[in-house]
Coordinates of C-alpha atoms and ligand atoms in Angstrom, one line a residue:
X1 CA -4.7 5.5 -28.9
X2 CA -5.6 2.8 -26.3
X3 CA -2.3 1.6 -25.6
X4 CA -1.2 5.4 -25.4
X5 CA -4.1 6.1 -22.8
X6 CA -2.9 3.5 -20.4
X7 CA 0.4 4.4 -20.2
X8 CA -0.5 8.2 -19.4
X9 CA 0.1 8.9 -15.5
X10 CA -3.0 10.4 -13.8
X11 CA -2.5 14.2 -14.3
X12 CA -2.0 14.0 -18.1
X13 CA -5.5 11.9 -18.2
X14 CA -7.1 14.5 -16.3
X15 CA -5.5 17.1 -18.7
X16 CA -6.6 15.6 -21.6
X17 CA -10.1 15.0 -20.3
X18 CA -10.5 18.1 -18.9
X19 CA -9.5 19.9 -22.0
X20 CA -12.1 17.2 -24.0
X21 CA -9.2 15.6 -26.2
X22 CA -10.7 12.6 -25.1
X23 CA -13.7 11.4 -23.1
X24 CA -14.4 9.7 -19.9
X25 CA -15.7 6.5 -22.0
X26 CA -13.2 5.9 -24.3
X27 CA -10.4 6.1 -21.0
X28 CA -12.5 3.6 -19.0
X29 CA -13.1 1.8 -22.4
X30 CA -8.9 1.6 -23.0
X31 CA -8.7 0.4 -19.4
X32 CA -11.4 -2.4 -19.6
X33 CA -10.0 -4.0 -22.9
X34 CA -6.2 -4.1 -21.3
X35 CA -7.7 -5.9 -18.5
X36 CA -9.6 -8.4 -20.6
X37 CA -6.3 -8.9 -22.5
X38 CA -3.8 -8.9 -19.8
X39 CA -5.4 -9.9 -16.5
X40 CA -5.8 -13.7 -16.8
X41 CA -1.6 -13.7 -16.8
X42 CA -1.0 -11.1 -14.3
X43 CA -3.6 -12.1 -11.9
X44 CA -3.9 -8.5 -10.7
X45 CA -8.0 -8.0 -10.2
X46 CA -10.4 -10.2 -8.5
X47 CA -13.4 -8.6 -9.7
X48 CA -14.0 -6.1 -12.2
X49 CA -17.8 -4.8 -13.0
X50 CA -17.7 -3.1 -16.7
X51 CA -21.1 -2.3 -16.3
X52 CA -20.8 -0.2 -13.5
X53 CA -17.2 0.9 -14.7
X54 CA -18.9 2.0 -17.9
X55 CA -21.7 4.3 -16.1
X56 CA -19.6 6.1 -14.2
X57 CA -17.8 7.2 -16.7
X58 CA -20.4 8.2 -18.4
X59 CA -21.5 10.5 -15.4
X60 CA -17.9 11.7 -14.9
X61 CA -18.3 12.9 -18.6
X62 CA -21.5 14.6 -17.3
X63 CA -19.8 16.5 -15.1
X64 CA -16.7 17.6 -17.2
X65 CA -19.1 18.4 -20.0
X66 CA -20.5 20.5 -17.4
X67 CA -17.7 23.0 -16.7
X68 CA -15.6 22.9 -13.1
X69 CA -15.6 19.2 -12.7
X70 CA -13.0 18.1 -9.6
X71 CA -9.7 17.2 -9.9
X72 CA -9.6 13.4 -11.5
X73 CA -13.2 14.0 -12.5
X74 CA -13.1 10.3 -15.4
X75 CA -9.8 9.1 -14.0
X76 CA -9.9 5.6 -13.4
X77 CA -8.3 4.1 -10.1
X78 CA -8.2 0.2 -8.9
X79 CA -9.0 -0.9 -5.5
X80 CA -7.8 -3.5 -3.2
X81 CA -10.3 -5.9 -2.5
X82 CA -9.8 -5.5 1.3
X83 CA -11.9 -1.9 1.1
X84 CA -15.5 -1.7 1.6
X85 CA -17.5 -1.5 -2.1
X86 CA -21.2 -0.9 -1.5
X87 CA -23.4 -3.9 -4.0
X88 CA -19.7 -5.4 -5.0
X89 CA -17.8 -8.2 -3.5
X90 CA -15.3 -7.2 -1.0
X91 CA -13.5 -10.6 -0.5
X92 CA -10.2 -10.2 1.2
X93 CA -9.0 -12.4 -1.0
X94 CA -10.4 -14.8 1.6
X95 CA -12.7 -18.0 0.7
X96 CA -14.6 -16.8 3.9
X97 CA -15.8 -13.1 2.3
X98 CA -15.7 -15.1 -1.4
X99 CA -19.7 -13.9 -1.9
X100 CA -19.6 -10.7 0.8
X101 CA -21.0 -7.6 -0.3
X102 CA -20.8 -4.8 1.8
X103 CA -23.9 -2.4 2.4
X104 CA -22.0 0.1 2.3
X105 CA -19.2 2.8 1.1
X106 CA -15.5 2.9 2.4
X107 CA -15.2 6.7 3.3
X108 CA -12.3 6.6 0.5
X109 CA -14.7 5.2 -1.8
X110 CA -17.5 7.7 -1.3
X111 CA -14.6 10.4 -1.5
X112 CA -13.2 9.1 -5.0
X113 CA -17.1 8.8 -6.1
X114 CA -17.7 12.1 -5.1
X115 CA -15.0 13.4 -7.3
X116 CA -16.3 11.3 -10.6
X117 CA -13.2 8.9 -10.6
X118 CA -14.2 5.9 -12.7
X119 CA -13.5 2.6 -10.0
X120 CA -12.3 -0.1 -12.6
X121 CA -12.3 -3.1 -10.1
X122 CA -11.2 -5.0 -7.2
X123 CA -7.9 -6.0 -7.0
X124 CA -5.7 -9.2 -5.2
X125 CA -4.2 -9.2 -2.1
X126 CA -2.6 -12.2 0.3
X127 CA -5.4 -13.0 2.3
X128 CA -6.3 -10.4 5.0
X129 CA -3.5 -8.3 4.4
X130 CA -1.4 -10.6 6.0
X131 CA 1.9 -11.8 3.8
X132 CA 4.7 -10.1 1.7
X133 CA 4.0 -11.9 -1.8
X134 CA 0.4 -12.2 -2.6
X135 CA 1.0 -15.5 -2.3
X136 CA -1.9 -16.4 0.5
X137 CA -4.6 -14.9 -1.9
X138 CA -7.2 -17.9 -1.6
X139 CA -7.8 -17.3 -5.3
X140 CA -4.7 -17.1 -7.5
X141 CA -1.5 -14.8 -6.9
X142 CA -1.0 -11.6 -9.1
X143 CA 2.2 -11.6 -11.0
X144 CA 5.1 -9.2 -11.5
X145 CA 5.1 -7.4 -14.8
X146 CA 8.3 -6.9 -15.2
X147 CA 8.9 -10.6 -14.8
X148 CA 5.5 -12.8 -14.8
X149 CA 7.7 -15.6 -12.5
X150 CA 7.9 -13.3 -10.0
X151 CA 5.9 -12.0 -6.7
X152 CA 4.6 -8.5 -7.3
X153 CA 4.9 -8.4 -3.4
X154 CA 2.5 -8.0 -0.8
X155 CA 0.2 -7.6 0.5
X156 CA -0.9 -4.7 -1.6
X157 CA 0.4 -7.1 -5.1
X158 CA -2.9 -6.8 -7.2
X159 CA -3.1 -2.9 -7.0
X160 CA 0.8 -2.6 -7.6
X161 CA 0.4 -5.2 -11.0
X162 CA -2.4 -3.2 -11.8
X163 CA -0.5 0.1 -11.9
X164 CA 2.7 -1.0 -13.3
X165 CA 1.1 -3.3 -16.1
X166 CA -0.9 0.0 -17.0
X167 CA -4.5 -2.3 -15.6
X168 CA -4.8 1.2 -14.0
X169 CA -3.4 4.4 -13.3
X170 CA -3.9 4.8 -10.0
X171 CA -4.8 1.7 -7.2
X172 CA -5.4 2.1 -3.6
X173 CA -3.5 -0.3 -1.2
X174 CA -3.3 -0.6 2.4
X175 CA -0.1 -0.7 4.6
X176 CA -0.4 -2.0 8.0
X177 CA 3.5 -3.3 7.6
X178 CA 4.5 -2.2 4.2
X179 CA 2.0 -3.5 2.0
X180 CA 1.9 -0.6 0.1
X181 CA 5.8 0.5 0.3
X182 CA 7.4 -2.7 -0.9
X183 CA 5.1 -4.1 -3.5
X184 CA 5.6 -0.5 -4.9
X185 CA 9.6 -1.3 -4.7
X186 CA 8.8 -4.8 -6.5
X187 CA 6.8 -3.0 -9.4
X188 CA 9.1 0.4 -9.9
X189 CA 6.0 2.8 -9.1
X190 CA 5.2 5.1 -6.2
X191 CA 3.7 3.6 -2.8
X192 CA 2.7 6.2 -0.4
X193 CA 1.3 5.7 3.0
X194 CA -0.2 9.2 5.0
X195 CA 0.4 9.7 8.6
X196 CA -1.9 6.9 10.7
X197 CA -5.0 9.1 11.0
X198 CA -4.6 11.6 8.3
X199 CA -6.8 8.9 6.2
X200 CA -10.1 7.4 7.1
X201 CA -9.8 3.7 8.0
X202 CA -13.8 3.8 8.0
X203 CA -15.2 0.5 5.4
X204 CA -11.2 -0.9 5.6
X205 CA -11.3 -3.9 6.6
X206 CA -8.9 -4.1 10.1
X207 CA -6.2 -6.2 10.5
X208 CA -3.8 -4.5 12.5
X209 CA -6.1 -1.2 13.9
X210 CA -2.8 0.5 15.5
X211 CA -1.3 0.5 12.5
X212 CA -3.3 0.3 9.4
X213 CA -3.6 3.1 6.6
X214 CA -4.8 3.2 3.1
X215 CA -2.8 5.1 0.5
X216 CA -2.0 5.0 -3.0
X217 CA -0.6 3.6 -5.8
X218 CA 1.3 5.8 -8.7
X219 CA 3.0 6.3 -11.8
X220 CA 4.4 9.4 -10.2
X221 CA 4.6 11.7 -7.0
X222 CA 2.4 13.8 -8.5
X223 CA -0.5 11.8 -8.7
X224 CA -0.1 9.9 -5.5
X225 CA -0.5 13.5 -3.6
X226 CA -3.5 14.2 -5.3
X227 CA -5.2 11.4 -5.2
X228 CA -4.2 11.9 -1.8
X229 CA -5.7 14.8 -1.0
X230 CA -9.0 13.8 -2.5
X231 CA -9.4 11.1 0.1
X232 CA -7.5 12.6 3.3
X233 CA -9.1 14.9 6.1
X234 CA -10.9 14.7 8.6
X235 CA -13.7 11.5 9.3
X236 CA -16.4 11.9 11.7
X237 CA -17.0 8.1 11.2
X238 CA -13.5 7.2 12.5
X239 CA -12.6 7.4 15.8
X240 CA -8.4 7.6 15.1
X241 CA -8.8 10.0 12.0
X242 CA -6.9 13.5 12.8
X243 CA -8.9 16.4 12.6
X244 CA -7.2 18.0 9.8
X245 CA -7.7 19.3 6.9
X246 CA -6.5 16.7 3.0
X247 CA -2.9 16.9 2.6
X248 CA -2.7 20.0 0.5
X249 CA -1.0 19.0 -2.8
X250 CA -0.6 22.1 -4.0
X251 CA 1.8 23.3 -1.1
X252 CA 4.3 20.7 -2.7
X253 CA 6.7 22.2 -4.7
X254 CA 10.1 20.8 -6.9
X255 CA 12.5 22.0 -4.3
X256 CA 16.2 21.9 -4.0
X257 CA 17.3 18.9 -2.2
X258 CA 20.6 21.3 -1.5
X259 CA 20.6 21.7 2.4
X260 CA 18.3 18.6 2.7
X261 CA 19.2 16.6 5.9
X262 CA 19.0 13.1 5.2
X263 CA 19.2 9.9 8.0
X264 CA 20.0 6.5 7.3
X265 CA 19.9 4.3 10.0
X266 CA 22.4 1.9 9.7
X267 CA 20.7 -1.0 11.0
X268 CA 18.4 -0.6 7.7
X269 CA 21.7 -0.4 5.1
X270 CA 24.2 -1.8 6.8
X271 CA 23.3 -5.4 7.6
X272 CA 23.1 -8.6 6.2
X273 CA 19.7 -8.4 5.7
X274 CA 20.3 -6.3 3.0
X275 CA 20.8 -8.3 -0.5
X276 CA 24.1 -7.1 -2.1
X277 CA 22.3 -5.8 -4.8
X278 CA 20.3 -3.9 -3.3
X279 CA 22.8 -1.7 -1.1
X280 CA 24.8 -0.9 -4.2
X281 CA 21.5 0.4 -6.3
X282 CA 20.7 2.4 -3.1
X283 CA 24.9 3.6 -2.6
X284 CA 24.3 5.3 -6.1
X285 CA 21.1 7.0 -5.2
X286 CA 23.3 8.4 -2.1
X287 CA 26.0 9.6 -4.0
X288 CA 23.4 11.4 -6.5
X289 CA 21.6 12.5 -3.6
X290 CA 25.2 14.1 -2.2
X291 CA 26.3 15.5 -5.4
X292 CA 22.6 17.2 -5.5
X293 CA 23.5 18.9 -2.2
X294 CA 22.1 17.1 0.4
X295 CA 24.2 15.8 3.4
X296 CA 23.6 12.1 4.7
X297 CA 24.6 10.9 8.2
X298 CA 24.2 7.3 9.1
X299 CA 22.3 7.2 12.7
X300 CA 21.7 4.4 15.0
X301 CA 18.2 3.5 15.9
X302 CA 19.3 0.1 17.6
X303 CA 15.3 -0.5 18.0
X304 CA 14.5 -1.0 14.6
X305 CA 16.5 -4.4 14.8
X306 CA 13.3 -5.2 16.8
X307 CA 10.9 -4.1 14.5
X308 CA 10.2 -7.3 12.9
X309 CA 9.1 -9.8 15.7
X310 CA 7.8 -6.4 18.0
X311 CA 5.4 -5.9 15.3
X312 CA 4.4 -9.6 14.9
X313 CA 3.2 -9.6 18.5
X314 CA 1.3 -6.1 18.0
X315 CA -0.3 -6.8 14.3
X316 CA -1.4 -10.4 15.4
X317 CA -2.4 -9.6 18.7
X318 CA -4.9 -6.8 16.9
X319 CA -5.9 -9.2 13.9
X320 CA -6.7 -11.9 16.3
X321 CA -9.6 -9.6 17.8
X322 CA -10.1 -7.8 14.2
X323 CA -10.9 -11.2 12.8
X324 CA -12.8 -12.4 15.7
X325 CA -16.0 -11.4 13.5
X326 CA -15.5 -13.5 11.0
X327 CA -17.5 -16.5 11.8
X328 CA -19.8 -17.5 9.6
X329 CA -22.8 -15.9 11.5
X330 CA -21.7 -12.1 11.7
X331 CA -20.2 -12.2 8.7
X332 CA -19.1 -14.8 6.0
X333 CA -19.7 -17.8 4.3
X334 CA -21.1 -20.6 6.4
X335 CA -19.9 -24.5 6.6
X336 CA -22.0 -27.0 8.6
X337 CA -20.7 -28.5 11.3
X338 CA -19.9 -32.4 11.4
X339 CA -20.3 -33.2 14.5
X340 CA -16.8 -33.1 15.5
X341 CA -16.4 -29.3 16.2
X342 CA -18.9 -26.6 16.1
X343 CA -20.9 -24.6 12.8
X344 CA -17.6 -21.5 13.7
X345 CA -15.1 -23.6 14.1
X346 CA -16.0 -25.7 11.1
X347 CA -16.4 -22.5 9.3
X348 CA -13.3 -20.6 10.3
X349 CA -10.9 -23.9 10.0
X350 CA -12.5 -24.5 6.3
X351 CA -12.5 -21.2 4.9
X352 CA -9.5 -19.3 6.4
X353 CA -6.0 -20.1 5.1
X354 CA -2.9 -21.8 6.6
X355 CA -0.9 -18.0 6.9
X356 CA -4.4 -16.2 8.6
X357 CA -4.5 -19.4 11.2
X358 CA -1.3 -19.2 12.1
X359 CA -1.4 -15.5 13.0
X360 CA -4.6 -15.8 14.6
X361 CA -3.8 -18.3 16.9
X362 CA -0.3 -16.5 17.4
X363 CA -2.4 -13.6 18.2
X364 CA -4.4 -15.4 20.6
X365 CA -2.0 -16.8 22.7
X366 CA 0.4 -13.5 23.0
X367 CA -2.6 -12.0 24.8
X368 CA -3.5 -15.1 27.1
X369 CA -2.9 -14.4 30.4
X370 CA 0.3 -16.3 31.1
X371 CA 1.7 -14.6 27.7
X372 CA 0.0 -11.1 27.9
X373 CA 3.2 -9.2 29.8
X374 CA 6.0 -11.5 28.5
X375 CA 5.1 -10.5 24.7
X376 CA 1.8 -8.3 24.0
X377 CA 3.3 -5.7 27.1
X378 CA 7.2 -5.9 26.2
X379 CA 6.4 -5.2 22.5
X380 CA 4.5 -2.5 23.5
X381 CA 7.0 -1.1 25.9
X382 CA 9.5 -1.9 22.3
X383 CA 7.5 0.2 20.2
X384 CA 7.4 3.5 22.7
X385 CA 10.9 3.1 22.9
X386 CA 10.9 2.7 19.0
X387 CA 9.0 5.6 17.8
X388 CA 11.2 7.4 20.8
X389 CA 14.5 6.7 19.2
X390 CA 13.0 8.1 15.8
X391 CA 11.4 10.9 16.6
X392 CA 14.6 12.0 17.9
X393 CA 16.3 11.4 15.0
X394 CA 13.4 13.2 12.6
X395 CA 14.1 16.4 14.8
X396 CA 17.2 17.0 13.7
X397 CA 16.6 15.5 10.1
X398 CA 14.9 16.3 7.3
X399 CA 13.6 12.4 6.4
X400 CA 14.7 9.2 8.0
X401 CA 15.7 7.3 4.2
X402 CA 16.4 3.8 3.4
X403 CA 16.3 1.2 0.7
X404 CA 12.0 0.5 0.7
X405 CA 12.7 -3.4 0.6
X406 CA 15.6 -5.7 1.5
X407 CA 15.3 -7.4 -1.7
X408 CA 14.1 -6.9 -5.1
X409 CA 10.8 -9.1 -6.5
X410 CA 11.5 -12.9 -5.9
X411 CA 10.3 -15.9 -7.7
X412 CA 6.8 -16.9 -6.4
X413 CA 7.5 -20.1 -4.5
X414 CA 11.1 -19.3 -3.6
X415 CA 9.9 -18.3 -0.1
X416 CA 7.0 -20.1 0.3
X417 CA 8.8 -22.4 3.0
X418 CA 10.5 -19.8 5.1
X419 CA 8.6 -17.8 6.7
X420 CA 11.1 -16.0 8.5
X421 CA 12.7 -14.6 5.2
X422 CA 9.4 -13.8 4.2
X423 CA 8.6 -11.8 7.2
X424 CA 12.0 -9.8 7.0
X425 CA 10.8 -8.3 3.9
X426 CA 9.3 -6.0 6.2
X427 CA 12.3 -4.7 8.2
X428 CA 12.3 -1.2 6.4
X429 CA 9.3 -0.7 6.0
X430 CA 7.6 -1.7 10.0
X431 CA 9.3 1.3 11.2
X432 CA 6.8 3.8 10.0
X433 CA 3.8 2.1 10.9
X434 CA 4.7 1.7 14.5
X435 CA 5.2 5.6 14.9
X436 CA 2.2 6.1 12.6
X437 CA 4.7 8.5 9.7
X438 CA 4.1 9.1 6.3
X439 CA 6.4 7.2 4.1
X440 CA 7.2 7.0 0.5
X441 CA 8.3 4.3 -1.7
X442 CA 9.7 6.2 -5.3
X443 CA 11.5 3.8 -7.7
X444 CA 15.3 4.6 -7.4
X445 CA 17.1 2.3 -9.6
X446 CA 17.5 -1.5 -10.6
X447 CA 19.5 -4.4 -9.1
X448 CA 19.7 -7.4 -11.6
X449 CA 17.3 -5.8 -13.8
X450 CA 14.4 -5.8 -11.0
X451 CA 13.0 -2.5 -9.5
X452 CA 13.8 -1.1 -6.0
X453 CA 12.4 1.6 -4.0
X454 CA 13.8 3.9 -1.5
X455 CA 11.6 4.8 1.3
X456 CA 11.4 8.5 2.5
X457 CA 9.6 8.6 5.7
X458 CA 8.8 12.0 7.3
X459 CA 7.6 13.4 11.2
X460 CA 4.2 12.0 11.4
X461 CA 1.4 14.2 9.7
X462 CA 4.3 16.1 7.9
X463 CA 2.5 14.4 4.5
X464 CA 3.0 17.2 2.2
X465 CA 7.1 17.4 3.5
X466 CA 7.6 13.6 2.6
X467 CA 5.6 14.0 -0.5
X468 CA 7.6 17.3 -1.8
X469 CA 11.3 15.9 -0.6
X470 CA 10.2 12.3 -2.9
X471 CA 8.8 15.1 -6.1
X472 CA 12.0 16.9 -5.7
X473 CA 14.3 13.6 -5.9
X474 CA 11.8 12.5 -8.5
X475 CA 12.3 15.2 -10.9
X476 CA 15.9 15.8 -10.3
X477 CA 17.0 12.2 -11.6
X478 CA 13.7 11.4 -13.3
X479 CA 12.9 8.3 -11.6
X480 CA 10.1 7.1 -13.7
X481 CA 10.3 3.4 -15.1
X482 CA 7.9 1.5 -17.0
X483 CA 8.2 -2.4 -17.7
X484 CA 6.9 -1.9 -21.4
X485 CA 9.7 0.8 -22.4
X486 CA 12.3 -1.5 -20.8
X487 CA 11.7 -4.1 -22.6
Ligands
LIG501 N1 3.9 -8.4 5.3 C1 3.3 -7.9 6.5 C2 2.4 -8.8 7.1 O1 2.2 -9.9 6.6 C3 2.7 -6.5 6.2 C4 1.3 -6.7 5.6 C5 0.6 -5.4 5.4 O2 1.1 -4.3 5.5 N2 -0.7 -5.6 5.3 O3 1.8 -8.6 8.2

């Protein structure tokens, strides 16, 4: 029965504790033992607190023994270690935050809390958010489970491992350049990342403010749009947070993809950057896609070729002045100084890594003022002209679609030295965070055996449309995977 519980998506756990075929406990239980069996190899949590996992459960059971208890009421979810945990370590995956504990709740926490889901732990990340690999995690990086010699991707890795090696059935992750979109295309689950406002930033810790969201991780559509729409909606706490109501997840329906308008641009499908592989997986999931009844017209956005080093200006720029706080005084750990430098910079040049120094001093000097117009202004001016191209396009098209990754999982190590072809991982995927759109990663195939997502990204706060176009491709060429049956 345990092994069966943790492979169950979300919806058929809360079926089966809502109708009482089994209890809160015994889930949480399920969930705790395949951690203690499986995390040491796949590297997946950083903390986990049984204890506390354990109570709330039992108080979820309170509630469903108590008639009308709220959607995922005993559903367990993961969460990445970069989002605020009132009383439990919230580390970044960062030697500085290794002992921080925040005072208080993420607004997504409190939300998830408020609906009696069971958090099951803290999950690993590449330090800050920043990196495609989960690689720069100060700590250890999580593995892929469908092949334990391979990145899970990143920076989002711990919450995808945790999902796809059934650690959890649900994980939160943020995306501030596709951390949750392409370690979701590493692992074969579902990634999703709402419309910049439409969920609170509030207790997620910043790196790049202009274009960081939290969203979930999935077995399935369905569950990513509900858990979804227990966390979106408005935030008084959060200055950029929409006034709107959750994304409704009942409005999304199994439609016809006949008469869908679909736009691939093709400077996301027909390049180089583009492994072999994966353009042949994603030519299939065309022609299916065609023989469904949808038409597909190859576009030019010639901006998106920019994407990459436009949004390495931007996110470093903000991270630089995100991270500023982190000195050992506001926040942090502390190392003493030796003379040579002062107690900050003692502290910040210990206890950040190599990848977070490198973008915070990139950060710093494209806003100096002899760089400030020549890079921090012209990426700016980039990005207007960016989302300009692609609203243009999402006017006359139903989605913008693409492969969600240039490449499928690689080993860890293999890219450890380039960081160029580490940071192109994130061509598809920038796009939607610069205009702020919701965009899905849904598993769409295999090249070489490995996973790959395609990425269905929407007009910005059209959630529910990008959510209902990935449940109707979804369910028409039932595009769930697991490692375990695969194997
Ligand atoms: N790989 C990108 C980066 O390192 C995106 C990371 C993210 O979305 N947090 O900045």
């Amino acid at each position: 029965m345990a092994n069966e519980i943790t492979s169950l998506t979300a919806t058929e756990l809360n079926d089966k504790l809502q109708n009482r075929e089994i209890s809160a406990t015994e889930v949480a239980k399920a969930y705790l033992n395949a951690i203690e069996s499986k995390n040491d190899s796949l590297g997946a949590y950083l903390t986990t607190h049984p204890d506390i996992t354990l109570q709330t459960a039992e108080e979820a059971q309170k509630l469903i023994d108590a008639g009308d208890a709220p959607l995922f009421a005993g559903v367990p979810i993961a969460v990445k270690d970069n989002i605020s945990t009132k009383g439990i370590k919230t580390t970044c995956a960062s030697k500085l935050l290794e002992n921080y504990e925040p005072v208080f709740d993420a607004t997504v926490i409190k939300r998830i809390k408020k609906n009696g889901m069971v958090m099951l732990g803290k999950t690993n990340l590449d330090e800050f958010a920043m990196g495609a690999s989960n690689e720069t995690s100060a700590f250890f990086p999580a593995k892929n489970p469908w092949d334990l010699t391979r990145s899970p991707g990143g920076s989002s890795g711990g919450s995808a491992a945790a999902v796809a090696g059934n650690l959890a059935p649900l994980a939160f992750g943020s995306d501030t350049g596709g951390s949750i979109r392409q370690p979701a295309s590493f692992c074969g689950i579902t990634g999703f990342k709402p419309s910049y406002g439409r969920c609170s930033r509030y207790g997620l810790i910043a790196y790049g403010s202009s274009l960081d969201q939290i969203g979930p991780f999935a077995k399935c559509v369905e569950d990513a749009a509900k858990v979804a729409h227990i966390v979106t909606g408005h935030d008084h706490k959060e200055d950029t947070s929409q006034p709107l109501p959750p994304i409704d997840y009942t409005k999304i329906k199994d439609g016809s993809l006949k008469g869908l308008k679909f736009a691939i641009p093709s400077e996301l499908y027909e390049t180089n950057a583009i492994e072999d592989g994966v353009k042949t997986c994603f030519k299939n999931m065309l022609d299916n896609l065609q023989k469904a009844g949808a038409t597909i017209d190859v576009v030019h956005i010639p901006t998106i070729e920019l994407g990459v080093s436009t949004y390495y200006v931007i996110a470093t720029a903000e991270a630089s002045s995100n991270l500023a706080r982190f000195d050992g005084i506001r926040f942090g750990s502390t190392v003493q100084s030796d003379g040579h430098v002062n107690q900050v910079a003692a502290t910040r040049g210990k206890l950040f890594g190599r990848e977070v120094k490198e973008r915070i001093m990139m950060g710093t000097y494209v806003l100096s003022a002899d760089s400030f117009e020549a890079y921090y202004i012209k990426a700016q001016k980039i990005r207007a002209v960016m989302v300009g191209e692609m609203d243009g396009v999402l006017d006359k098209y139903n989605a913008i679609i693409s492969p969600a990754s240039p490449v499928t999982a690689f080993k860890i190590g293999e890219k450890n030295n380039d960081p160029v072809a580490m940071k192109i991982i994130d061509l598809c995927t920038i796009p939607a965070n610069m205009g702020g759109y919701p965009a899905i990663s849904l598993p769409c195939g295999f090249s070489n055996g490995l996973p790959l997502g395609m990425q269905i990204m929407t007009k910005r706060l059209d959630d529910e449309k990008a959510l209902e176009i990935a449940y109707s491709i979804e369910r028409e060429f039932n595009l769930k995977f697991s490692p375990e049956e695969r194997k």
